mmCIF file of C-alpha atoms in Angstrom:
data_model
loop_
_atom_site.group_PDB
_atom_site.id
_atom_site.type_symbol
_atom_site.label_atom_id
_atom_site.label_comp_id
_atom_site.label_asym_id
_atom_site.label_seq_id
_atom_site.Cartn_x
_atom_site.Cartn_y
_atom_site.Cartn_z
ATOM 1 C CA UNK L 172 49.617 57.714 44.528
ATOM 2 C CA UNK L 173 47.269 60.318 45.122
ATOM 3 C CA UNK L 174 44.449 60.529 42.744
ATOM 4 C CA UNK L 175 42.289 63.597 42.107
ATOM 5 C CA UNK L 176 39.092 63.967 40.588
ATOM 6 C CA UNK L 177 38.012 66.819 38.532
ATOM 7 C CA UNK L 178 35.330 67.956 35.735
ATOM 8 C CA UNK L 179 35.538 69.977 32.965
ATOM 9 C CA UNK L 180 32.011 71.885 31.523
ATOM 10 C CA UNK L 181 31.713 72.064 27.512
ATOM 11 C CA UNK L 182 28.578 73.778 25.989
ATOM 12 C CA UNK L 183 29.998 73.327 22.201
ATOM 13 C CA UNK L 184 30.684 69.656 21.102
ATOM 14 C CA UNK L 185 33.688 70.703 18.818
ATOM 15 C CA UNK L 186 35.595 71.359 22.460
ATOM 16 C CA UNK L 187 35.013 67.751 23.467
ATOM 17 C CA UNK L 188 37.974 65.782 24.917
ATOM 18 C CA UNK L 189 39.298 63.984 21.707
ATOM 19 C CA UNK L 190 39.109 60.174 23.511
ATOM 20 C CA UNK L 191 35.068 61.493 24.356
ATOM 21 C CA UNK L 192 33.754 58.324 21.916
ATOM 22 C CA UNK L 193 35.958 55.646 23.505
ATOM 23 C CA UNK L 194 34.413 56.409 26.527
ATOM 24 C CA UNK L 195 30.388 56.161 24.342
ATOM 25 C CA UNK L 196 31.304 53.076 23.145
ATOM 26 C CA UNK L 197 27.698 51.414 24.681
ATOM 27 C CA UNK L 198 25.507 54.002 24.110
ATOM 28 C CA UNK L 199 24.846 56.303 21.179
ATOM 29 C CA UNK L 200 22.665 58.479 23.068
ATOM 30 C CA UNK L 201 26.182 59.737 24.354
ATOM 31 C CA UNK L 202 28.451 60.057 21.362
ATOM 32 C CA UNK L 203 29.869 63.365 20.168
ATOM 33 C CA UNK L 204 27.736 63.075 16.812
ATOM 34 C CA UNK L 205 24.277 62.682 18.236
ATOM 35 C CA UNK L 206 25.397 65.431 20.968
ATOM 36 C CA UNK L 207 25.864 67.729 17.917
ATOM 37 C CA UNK L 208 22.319 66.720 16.738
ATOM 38 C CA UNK L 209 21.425 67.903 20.061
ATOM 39 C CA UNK L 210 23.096 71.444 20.079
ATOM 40 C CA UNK L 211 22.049 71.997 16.491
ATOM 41 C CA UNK L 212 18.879 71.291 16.432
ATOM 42 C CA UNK L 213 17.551 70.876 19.988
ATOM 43 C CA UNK L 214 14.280 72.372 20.947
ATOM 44 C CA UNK L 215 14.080 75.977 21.302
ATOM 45 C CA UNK L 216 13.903 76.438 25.061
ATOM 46 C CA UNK L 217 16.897 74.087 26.213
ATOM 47 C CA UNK L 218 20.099 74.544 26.205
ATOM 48 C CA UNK L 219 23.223 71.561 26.074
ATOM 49 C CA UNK L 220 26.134 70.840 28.550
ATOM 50 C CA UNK L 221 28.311 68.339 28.518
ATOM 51 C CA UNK L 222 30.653 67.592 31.325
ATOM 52 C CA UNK L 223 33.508 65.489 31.730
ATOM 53 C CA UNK L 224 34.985 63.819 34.611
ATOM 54 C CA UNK L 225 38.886 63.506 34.941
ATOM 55 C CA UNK L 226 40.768 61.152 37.105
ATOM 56 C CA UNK L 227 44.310 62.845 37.163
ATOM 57 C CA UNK L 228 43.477 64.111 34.087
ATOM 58 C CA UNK L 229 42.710 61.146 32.657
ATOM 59 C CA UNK L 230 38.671 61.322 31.104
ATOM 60 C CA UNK L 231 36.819 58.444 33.386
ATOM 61 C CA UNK L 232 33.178 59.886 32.744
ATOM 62 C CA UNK L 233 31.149 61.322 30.383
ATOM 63 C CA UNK L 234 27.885 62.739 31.129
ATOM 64 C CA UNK L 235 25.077 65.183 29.665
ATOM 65 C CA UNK L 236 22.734 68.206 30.899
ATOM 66 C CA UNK L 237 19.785 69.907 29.836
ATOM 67 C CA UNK L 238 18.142 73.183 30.945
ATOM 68 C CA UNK L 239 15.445 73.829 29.787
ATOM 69 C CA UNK L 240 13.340 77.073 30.303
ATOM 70 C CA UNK L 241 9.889 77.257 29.994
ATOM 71 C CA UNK L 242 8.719 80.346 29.080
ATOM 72 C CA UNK L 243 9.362 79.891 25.198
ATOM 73 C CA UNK L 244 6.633 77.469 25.487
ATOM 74 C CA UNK L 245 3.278 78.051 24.244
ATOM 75 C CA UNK L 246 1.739 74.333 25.095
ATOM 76 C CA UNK L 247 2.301 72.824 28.321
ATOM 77 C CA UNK L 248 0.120 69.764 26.219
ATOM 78 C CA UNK L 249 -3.514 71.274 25.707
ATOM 79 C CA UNK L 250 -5.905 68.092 26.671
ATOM 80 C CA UNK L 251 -6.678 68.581 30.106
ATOM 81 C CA UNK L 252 -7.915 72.396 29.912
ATOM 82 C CA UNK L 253 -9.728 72.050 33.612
ATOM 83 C CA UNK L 254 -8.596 73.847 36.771
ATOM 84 C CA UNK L 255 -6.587 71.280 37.952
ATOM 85 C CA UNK L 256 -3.946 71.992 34.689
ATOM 86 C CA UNK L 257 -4.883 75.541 35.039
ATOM 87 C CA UNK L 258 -3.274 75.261 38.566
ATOM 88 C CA UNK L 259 -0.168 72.738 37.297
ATOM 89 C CA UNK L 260 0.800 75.148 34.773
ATOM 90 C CA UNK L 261 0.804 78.147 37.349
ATOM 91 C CA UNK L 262 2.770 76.548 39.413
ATOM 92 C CA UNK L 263 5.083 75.043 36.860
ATOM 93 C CA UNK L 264 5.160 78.836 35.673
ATOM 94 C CA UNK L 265 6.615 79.831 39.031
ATOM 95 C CA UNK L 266 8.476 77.352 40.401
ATOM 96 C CA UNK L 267 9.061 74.754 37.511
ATOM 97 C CA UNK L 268 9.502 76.684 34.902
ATOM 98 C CA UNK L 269 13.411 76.300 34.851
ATOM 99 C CA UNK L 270 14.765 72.647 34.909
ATOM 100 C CA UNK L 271 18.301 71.597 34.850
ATOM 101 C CA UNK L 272 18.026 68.216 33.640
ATOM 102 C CA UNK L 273 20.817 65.258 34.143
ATOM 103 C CA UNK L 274 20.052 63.037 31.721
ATOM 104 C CA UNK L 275 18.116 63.326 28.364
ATOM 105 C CA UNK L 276 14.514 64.496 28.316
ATOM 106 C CA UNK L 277 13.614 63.477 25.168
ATOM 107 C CA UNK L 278 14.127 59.871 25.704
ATOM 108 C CA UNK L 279 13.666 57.504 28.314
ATOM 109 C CA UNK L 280 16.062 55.197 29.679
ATOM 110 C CA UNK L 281 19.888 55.842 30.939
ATOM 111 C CA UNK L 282 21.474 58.201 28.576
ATOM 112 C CA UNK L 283 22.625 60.435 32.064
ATOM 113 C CA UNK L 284 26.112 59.417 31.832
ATOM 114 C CA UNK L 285 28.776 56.526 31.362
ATOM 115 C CA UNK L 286 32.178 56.092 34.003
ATOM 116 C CA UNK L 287 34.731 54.293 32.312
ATOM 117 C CA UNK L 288 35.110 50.273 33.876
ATOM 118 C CA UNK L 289 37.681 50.826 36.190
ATOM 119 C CA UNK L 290 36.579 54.288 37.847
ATOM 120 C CA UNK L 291 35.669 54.280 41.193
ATOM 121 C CA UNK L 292 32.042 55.191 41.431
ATOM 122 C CA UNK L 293 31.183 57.210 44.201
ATOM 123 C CA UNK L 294 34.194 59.592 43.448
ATOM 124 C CA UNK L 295 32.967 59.798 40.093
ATOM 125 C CA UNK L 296 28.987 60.443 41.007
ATOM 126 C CA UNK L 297 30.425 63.375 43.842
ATOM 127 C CA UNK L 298 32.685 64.547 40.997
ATOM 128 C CA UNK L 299 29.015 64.720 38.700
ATOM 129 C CA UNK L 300 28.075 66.546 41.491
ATOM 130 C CA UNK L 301 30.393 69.450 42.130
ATOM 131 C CA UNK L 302 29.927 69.605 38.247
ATOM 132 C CA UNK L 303 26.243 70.088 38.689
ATOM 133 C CA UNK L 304 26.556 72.553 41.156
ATOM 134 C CA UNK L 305 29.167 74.442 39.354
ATOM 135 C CA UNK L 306 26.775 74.491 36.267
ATOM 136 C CA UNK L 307 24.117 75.863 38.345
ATOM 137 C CA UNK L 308 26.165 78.698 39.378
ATOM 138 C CA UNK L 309 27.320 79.802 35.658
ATOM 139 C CA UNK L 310 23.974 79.765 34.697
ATOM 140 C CA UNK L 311 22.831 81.599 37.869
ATOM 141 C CA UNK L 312 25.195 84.399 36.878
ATOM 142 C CA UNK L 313 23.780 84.246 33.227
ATOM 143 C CA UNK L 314 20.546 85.349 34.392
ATOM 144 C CA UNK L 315 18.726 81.860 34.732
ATOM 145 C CA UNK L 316 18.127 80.546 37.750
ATOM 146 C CA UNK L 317 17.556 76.539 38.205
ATOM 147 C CA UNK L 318 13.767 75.789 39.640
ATOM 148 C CA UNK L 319 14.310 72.239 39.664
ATOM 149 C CA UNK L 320 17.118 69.807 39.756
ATOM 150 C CA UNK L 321 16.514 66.389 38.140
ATOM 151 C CA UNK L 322 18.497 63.335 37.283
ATOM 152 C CA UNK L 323 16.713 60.631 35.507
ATOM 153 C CA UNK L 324 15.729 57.941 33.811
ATOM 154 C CA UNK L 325 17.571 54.586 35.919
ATOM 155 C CA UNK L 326 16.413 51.387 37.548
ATOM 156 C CA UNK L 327 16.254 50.225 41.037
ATOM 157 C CA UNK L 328 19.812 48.964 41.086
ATOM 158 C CA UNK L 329 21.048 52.279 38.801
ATOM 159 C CA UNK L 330 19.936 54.778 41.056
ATOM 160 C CA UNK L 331 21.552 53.441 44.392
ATOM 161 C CA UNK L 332 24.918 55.534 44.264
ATOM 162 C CA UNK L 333 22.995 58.607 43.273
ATOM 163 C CA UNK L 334 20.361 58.221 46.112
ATOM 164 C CA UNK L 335 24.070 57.804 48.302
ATOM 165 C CA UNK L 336 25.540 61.216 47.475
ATOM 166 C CA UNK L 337 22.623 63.513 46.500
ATOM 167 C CA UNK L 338 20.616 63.211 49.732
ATOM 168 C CA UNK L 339 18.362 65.731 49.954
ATOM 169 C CA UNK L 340 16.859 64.592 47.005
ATOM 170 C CA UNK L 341 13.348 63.058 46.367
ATOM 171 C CA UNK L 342 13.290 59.992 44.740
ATOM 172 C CA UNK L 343 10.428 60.071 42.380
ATOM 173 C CA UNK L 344 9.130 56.837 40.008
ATOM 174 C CA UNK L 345 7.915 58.482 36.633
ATOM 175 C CA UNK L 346 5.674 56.288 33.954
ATOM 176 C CA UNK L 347 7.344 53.035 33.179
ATOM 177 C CA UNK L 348 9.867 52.450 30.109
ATOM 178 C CA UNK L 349 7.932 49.888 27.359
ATOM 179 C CA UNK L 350 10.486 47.191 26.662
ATOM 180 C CA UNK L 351 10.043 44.652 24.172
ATOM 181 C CA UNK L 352 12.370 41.483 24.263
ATOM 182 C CA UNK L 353 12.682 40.031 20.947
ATOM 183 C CA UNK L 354 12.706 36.051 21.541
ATOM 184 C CA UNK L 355 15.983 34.500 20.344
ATOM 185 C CA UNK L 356 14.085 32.164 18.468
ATOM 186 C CA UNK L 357 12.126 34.751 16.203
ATOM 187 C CA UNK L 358 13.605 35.070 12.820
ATOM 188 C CA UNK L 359 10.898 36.827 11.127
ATOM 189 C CA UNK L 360 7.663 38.817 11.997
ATOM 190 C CA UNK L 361 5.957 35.597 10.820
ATOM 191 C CA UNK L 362 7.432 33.926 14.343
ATOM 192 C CA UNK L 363 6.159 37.088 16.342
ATOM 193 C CA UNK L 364 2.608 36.778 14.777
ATOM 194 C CA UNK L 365 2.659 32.623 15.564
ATOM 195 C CA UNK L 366 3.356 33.485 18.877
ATOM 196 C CA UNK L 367 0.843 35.680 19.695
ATOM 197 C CA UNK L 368 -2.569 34.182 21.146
ATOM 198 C CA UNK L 369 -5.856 34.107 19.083
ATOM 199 C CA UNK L 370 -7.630 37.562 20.246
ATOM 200 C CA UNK L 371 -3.822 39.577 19.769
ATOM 201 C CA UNK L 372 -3.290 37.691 16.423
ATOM 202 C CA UNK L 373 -7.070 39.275 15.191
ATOM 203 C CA UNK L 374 -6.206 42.252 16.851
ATOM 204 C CA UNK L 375 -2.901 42.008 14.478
ATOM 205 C CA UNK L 376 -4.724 40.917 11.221
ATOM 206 C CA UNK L 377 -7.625 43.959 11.898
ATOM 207 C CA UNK L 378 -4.742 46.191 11.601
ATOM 208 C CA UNK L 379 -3.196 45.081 8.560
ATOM 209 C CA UNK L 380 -6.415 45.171 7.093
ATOM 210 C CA UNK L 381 -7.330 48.558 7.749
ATOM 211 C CA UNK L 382 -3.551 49.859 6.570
ATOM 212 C CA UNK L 383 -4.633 48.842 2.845
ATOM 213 C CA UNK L 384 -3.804 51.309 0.570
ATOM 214 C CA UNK L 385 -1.061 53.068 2.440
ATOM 215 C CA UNK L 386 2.327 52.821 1.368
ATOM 216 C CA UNK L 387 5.143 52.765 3.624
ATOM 217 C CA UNK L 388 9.228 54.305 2.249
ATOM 218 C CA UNK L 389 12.396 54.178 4.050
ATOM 219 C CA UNK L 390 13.097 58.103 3.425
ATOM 220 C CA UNK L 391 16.512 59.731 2.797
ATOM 221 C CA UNK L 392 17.583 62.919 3.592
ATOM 222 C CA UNK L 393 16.982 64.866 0.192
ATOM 223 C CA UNK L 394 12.885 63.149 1.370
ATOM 224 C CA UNK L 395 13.175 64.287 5.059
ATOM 225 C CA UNK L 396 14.324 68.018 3.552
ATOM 226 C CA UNK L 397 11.471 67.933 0.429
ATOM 227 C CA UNK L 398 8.757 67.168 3.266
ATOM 228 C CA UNK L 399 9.976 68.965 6.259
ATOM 229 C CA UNK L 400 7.001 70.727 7.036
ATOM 230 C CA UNK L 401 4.677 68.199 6.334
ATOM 231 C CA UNK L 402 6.646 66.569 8.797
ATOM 232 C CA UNK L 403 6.672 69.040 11.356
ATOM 233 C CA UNK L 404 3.209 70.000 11.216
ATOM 234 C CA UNK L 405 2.161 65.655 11.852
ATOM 235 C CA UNK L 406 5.160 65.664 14.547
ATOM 236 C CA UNK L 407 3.520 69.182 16.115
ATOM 237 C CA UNK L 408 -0.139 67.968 16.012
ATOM 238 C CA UNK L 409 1.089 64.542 18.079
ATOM 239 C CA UNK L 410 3.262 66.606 20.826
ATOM 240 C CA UNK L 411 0.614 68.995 21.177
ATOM 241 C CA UNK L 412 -1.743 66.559 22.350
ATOM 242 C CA UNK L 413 0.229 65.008 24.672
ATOM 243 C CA UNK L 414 -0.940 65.485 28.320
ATOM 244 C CA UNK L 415 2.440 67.170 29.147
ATOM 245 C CA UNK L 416 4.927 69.098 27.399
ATOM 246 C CA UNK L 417 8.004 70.563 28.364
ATOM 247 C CA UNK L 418 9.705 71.111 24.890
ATOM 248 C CA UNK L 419 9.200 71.498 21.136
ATOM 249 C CA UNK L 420 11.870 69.838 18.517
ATOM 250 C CA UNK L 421 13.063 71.863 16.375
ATOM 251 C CA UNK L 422 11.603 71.972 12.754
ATOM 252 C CA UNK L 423 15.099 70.980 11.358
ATOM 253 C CA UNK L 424 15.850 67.791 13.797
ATOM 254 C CA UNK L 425 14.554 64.973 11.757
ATOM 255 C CA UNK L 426 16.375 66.043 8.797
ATOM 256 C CA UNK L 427 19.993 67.386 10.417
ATOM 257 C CA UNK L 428 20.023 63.986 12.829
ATOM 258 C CA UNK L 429 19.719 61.973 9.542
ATOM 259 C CA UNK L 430 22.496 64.063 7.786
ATOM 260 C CA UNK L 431 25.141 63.407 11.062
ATOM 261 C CA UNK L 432 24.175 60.028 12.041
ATOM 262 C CA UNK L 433 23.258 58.073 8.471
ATOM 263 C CA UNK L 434 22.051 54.608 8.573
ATOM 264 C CA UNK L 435 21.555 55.052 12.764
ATOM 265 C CA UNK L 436 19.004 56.950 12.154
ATOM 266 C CA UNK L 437 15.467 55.614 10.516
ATOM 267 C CA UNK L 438 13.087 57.823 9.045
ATOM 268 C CA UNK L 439 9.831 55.928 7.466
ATOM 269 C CA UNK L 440 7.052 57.741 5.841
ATOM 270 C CA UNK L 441 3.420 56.408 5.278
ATOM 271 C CA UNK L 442 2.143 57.578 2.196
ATOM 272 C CA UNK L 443 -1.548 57.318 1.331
ATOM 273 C CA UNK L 444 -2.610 58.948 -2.335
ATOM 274 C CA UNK L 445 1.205 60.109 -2.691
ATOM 275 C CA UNK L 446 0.033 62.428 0.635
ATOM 276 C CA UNK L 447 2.303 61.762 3.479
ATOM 277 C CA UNK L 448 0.067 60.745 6.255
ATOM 278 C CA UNK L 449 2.344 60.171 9.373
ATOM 279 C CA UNK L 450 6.070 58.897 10.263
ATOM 280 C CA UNK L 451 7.938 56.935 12.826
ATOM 281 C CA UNK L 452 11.826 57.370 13.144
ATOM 282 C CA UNK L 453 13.896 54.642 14.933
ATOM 283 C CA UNK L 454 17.547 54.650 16.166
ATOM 284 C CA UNK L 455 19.922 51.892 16.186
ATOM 285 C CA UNK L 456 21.933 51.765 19.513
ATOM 286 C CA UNK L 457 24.090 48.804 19.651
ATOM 287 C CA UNK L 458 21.792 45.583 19.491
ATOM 288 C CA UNK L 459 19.184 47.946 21.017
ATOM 289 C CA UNK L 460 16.384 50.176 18.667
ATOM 290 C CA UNK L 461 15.158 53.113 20.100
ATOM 291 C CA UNK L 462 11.464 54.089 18.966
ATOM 292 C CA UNK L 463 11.942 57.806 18.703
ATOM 293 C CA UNK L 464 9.324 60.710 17.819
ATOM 294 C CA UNK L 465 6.401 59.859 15.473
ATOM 295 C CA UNK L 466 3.300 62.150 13.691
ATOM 296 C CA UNK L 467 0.352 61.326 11.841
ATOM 297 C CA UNK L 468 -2.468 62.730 10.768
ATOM 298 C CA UNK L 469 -5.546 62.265 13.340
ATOM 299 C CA UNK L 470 -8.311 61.728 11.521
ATOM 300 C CA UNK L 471 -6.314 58.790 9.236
ATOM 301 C CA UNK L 472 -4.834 57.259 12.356
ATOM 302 C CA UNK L 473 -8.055 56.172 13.637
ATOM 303 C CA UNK L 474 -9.411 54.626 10.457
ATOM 304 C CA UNK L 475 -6.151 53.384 9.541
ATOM 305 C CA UNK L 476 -5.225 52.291 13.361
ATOM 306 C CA UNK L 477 -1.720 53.798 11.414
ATOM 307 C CA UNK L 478 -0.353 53.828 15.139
ATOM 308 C CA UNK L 479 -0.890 50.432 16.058
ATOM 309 C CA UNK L 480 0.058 49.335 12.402
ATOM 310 C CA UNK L 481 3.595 51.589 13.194
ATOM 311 C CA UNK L 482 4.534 49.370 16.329
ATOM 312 C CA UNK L 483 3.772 46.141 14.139
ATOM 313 C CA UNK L 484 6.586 47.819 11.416
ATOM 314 C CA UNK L 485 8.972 48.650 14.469
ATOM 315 C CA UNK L 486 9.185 44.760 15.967
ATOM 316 C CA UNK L 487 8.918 43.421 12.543
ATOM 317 C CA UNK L 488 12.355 45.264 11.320
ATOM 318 C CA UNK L 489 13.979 44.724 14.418
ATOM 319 C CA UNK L 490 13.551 41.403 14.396
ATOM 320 C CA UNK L 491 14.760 41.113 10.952
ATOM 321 C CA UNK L 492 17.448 43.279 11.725
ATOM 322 C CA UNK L 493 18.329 40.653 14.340
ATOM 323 C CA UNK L 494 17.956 42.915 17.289
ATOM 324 C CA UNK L 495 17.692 41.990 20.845
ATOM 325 C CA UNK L 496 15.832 44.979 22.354
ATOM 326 C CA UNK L 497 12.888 47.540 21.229
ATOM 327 C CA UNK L 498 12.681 50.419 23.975
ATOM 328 C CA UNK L 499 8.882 52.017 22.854
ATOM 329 C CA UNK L 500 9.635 54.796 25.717
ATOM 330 C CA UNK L 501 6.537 56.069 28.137
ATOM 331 C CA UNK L 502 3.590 57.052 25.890
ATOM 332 C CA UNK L 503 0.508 55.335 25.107
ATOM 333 C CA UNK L 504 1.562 52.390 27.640
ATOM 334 C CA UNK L 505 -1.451 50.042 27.450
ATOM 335 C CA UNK L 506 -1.185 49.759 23.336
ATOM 336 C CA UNK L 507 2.357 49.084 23.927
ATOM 337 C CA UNK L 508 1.798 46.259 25.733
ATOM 338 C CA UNK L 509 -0.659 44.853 23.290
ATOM 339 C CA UNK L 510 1.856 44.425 21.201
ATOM 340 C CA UNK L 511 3.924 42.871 23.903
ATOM 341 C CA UNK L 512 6.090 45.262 25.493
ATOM 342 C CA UNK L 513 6.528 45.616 29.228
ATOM 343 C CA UNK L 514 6.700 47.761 31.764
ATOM 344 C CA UNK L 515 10.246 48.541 33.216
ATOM 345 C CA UNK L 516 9.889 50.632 36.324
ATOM 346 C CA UNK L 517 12.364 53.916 36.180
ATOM 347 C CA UNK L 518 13.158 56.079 39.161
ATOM 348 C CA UNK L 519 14.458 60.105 39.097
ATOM 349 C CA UNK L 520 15.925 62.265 41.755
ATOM 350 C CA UNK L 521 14.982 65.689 41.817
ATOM 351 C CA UNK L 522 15.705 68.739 43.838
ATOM 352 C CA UNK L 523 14.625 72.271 44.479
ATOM 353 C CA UNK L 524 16.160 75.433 44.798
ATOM 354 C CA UNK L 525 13.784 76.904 47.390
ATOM 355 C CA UNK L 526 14.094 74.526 50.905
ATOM 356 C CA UNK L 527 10.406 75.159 51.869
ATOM 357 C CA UNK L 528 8.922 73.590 48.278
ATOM 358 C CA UNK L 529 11.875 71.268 48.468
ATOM 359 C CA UNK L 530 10.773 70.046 51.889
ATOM 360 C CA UNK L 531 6.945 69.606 50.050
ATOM 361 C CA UNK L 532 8.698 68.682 46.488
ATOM 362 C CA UNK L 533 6.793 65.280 46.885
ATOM 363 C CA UNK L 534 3.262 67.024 45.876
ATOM 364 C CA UNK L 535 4.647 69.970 43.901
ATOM 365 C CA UNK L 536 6.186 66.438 42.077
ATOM 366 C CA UNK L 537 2.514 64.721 41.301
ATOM 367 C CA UNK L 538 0.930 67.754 40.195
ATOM 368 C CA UNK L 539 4.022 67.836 37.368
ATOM 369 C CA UNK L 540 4.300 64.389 36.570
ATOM 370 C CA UNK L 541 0.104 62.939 35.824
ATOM 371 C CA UNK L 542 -0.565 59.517 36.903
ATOM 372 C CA UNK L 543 -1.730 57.773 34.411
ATOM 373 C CA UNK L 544 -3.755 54.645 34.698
ATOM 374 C CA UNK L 545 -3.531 51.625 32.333
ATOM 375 C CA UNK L 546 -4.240 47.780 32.074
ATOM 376 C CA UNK L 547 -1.266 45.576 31.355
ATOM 377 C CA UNK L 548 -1.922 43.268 28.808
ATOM 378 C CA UNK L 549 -0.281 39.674 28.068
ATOM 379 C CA UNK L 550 -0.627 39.019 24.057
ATOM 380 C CA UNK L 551 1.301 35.766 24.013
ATOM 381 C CA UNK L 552 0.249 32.552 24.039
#
């Protein structure tokens, strides 16, 4: 029998295939409820497609895109005000400026798309392809152009039968994922703490010191709602300060992802004087937790070391929780690993419209994406 591959482009979720979950199963990240978290309350400057891939019109693959446009942006992340960002943010301006994201840019890891067991890969990843290319054109005739073409967030074994069918693609390596393990043999944070060497078990009682006083709530939504802009404006001061920004959430997200995905979604407060001070927000993902945006107030975090004193709360529920996995994403890599999470190398493939910067995307690439240099540490015994 002959079998033919096709795709179908969605931009609403409520025209999703009906069997879309069975096929999200593994990942959350992919699921028709988070994806309408996503088109409700995505940032400002990106817009959601999802595509799915048909095997005689059977759905074998799910996948999701993001474009996101620029120029809606007033921070491109406001540390580094020197000539070299002067010069990144020109030429992001002009030739970066619109990005067509595979993939998920506000997390890190493999939330690009799933093919169902039995599909045959490479048909599926050229199928992903004409997909992409098709998507490029509708938005070409929409008035947008696509800069940049990127798919990312996969390992060295993950990215194989991409780097086989998009070939004129650089591959580029990007900061590493932080991924904690959680030792099948830790029960409660009590085990974590016992197995942490002397100078990381100080390092872990210094903390907990310094957090005395705050107070620390599981909020629900009617909390998320009452302190929304409290919330924003600790979320806002964070993102702003990051070295590199290519989006702003939406001042909504926190409180419509609790409403559509419940108990997946974690929202904790830290409450000092009845004064919300910062949050951290975690999603459940199988036996996997996602770390997920977090805010605080500056000045407090320092005294407080409220950020260290976060990751602390984040292994010590999932390891209650019985989880396997915490994924602490690409930020703030060295405190990360304090704490003992490590560094999972992730690879990208990216593309650009004009041939001649596509032909030098390799240093248009490092001027985008900041090398950052760190220290691993080892905190275990």
């Amino acid at each position: 029998m002959n079998t033919t591959y096709s795709f179908q482009i969605y931009n609403r979720t409520s025209l999703l295939p009906s069997e879309w979950n069975s096929l999200a199963a593994e990942n959350i990240f992919l699921t028709r409820e988070y994806l309408e978290v996503l088109e409700n309350s995505c940032p400002v400057n990106m817009i959601c497609h999802f595509i799915g891939i048909f095997k005689n019109e059977k759905l074998e693959g799910i996948a999701l895109t993001q474009f996101l446009f620029a120029e809606k942006l007033e921070s491109f992340g406001e540390r580094d005000q020197c000539l070299k960002t002067s010069v990144r943010n020109f030429a992001f301006k002009n030739f970066a400026s619109h990005v067509l994201f595979v993939g998920n840019n506000m997390l890190t890891g493999q939330n690009a798309f799933v093919f169902s067991k039995n599909t045959e890969t490479p048909k599926a990843v050229k199928t992903l392809h004409k997909a992409i290319n098709q998507l490029k054109k509708d938005l070409r005739s929409s008035g947008k152009k696509v800069h940049i073409t990127s798919i990312k967030d996969f390992t060295s074994e993950e990215i194989k039968p991409l780097q086989a069918e998009f070939k004129n693609n650089y591959t580029f390596s990007t900061q590493p994922n932080m991924i904690f393990e959680i030792n099948e043999n830790w029960k409660t944070e009590q085990d974590y703490i016992d197995a942490l060497s002397k100078k990381y078990r100080d390092q872990y009682k210094r903390a907990r010191k310094k957090s005395d006083g705050i107070i620390k709530k599981k909020m629900p939504l009617s909390d998320i709602k009452q302190y929304e802009d409290v919330i924003y404006d600790l979320y806002f001061h964070v993102a702003k300060n990051a070295p590199f920004n290519t989006f702003f959430l939406a001042r909504n997200h926190f409180s419509f992802f609790k409403e559509i995905m419940k108990d997946n979604f974690l929202f904790y407060g830290y409450f000092l004087d009845e004064k919300l001070i910062g949050f951290n927000t975690l999603i459940k993902n199988g036996n996997v937790m996602d770390t997920y945006f977090l805010g605080y107030d500056e000045n407090l975090q320092r005294e407080k070391m409220l950020y260290l004193n976060m990751l602390y709360d984040m292994i010590a529920y999932s390891i209650n929780q019985g989880f396997k996995t915490i994924v602490f994403a690409r930020t703030a890599l060295e405190i990360k690993s304090s704490v003992g999470a490590k560094p999972l190398k992730m690879y990208g493939l990216i593309t650009h419209s004009n041939a001649l910067i596509n032909h030098n995307i390799a240093k248009l690439f490092q001027y985008l994406e900041p090398k950052t240099e760190w220290q691993e540490r080892n905190p275990f015994k």
